[in-house]
């Protein structure tokens, strides 16, 4: 026996043992990418290096043998630095997207590719569960979200983006009419959390913490929960019956909802903080920003969200027949279209830039135009003029576009001496909204007048008090942004309640350079748009405008997805190792070898652009299976793993045993699932024994949402059985 020390631990091993084996036998982790004990040592990746006292060079632990008295360090600075460089070199030539761009551009990181793919496969309840991992109000958010996911969707570079948001509400509506899914809750922790504000941020953080087993109480000043979703979004975009149902599902997770209680009047932050283990302030931004234009105090000049809230509350709203709305965002469009529905005869939208610069969604502008809203682009109000304290007209300065400003948009500048006057009965100012800072005066505010909250932990100036959403840092944004913060805040609060720290380092992921992707050769397939009510049918009522997808339409639309994110994301060993180190492969980035080959067969999908030339597939095919269906072709930088004689895989001797796929540490080889559309899913794997020709044979069964989606041979009997995957699957009870 040999005596040695690894990371200070004294161990004994038999002669001939490698350092890697010795470490593993003693529960010490050393990363490897080209090693597997089923095949001979190759020593290619350089990840397994360790430092041994008295030996100047780092040793590759997969091949270096232990010797008596060795003192080994597997995590010294030199070792870490060497692995980092090895990893950076590997990743600099690795061409893959770990995560699809749609998901990366969603502020809540919703797995869009996952649920779109599941919808394409008709797996609606699985799609809904995936969405609810990030969004507890998917039917509502699907209807109102300006969908940054779609802006990033690569299908848009081929023809039109996938209608991701519509697909979300499609899956969510099915659930509302059927199961009303509630996730399993963790056992009660005995901790109590107060949430101030029942808008999208408050509801989301409450839902997450309730699922974690905490007792959560929401306090809200309005008569019903929902915040801006209820009081800022008109009924024709989001029917409140849908919102009510989604809120009642959140309530069924155990969240206690307390309405008609006002911060500063009925309670204070400090009073809640003394009673609860944590307090989360999610009060939103309820004050319309003003334009600082003379005459703004006149009767008949109304704030955009004040107007929408009054309509939602069914208060008396008298806007008259001629209405001007100032602003170019979605709230301005909501105000314009609501004014039309209230019977205004002439509705003008005044915006100081052109349509191209309008921040509102294009569909909102188009539908407003169809409903008769008249747009006055390149105009800016310079005074609201009144008689006896009531607004009578508005004077507009005519503008033109000048040089780009800090936001990159061309700055509107006045055309000297050119103005226009419009007679009005009322003016709605919808240029933004802000926090009512008096409500939160107990907390430290930033120079914008918003609550100062740490961007990672959401902690405020008071211990135990967290803040999220429109009331914090940069101020009001879209609902999904607040939901993303709420999800991360729930992790932070959960850690705080357990006296733990949260990880704030953003883990590395591989991303493709879109400039290098060949979109031109992709087959075009135009988007399927959901049906909407015609302008005449909709403009005198608050019926929902968008009629949503039929099942057939939803499946067809979802099937257009290009499957951008890597199918191996959940079990990729390359990514697992990469994320352990603070790597920056861009410093080695040269010209990316364009080596994608769609050389797949019925069961195995090959993508050579993700191959790191570890050789495990080649060696296992030769040494274990004695088949050699694949080999290394070419030399130096041109080396590539390819089927023998560069033939299509199904024209080689490949017997689809799947061993190469199992050993491949990357997404270069993947085993297709039984789903028609391949989706990266966090599957669970179990080994099962089945009978093949009266012999015991082992297979690996992967399940998702309780359904078997892959059965993979897992020993020599099953690998040599010649059975297809379907035949193997039929053996699973
Ligand atoms: S193979 Fe791994 S590292 Fe590469 S894109 Fe796929 S998940 Fe990311
Ligand atoms: S094509 Fe699919 S995976 Fe790719 S960005 Fe669009 S929705 Fe996401
Ligand atoms: S395809 Fe083969 S050589 Fe390439 S990463 Fe996978 S196992 Fe290694
Ligand atoms: S060099 Fe040892 S595992 Fe790759």
PDB file of N, CA and C in Angstrom, residues 62 173 251 298 302 388 499 652:
ATOM      1  N   UNK A  62      -5.436  11.925 -14.351  1.00  0.00           N
ATOM      2  CA  UNK A  62      -6.074  10.741 -14.948  1.00  0.00           C
ATOM      3  C   UNK A  62      -5.034   9.714 -15.368  1.00  0.00           C
ATOM      4  N   UNK A 173     -54.322  29.493 -19.960  1.00  0.00           N
ATOM      5  CA  UNK A 173     -55.791  29.451 -20.019  1.00  0.00           C
ATOM      6  C   UNK A 173     -56.291  28.012 -19.901  1.00  0.00           C
ATOM      7  N   UNK A 251     -53.507  32.519  -3.713  1.00  0.00           N
ATOM      8  CA  UNK A 251     -54.096  32.459  -2.370  1.00  0.00           C
ATOM      9  C   UNK A 251     -54.138  31.011  -1.869  1.00  0.00           C
ATOM     10  N   UNK A 298     -54.997  72.695 -14.293  1.00  0.00           N
ATOM     11  CA  UNK A 298     -56.392  72.969 -14.656  1.00  0.00           C
ATOM     12  C   UNK A 298     -57.272  71.734 -14.500  1.00  0.00           C
ATOM     13  N   UNK A 302     -55.649  65.290 -16.596  1.00  0.00           N
ATOM     14  CA  UNK A 302     -55.655  64.108 -15.715  1.00  0.00           C
ATOM     15  C   UNK A 302     -54.380  63.291 -15.950  1.00  0.00           C
ATOM     16  N   UNK A 388     -62.074  79.699 -16.610  1.00  0.00           N
ATOM     17  CA  UNK A 388     -62.698  79.437 -15.304  1.00  0.00           C
ATOM     18  C   UNK A 388     -62.143  78.171 -14.664  1.00  0.00           C
ATOM     19  N   UNK A 499     -30.486  32.345   7.539  1.00  0.00           N
ATOM     20  CA  UNK A 499     -29.157  32.811   7.930  1.00  0.00           C
ATOM     21  C   UNK A 499     -28.071  32.332   6.972  1.00  0.00           C
ATOM     22  N   UNK A 652     -22.996   3.725 -41.569  1.00  0.00           N
ATOM     23  CA  UNK A 652     -21.828   3.090 -40.956  1.00  0.00           C
ATOM     24  C   UNK A 652     -22.301   1.837 -40.214  1.00  0.00           C
TER      25      UNK A 652
END
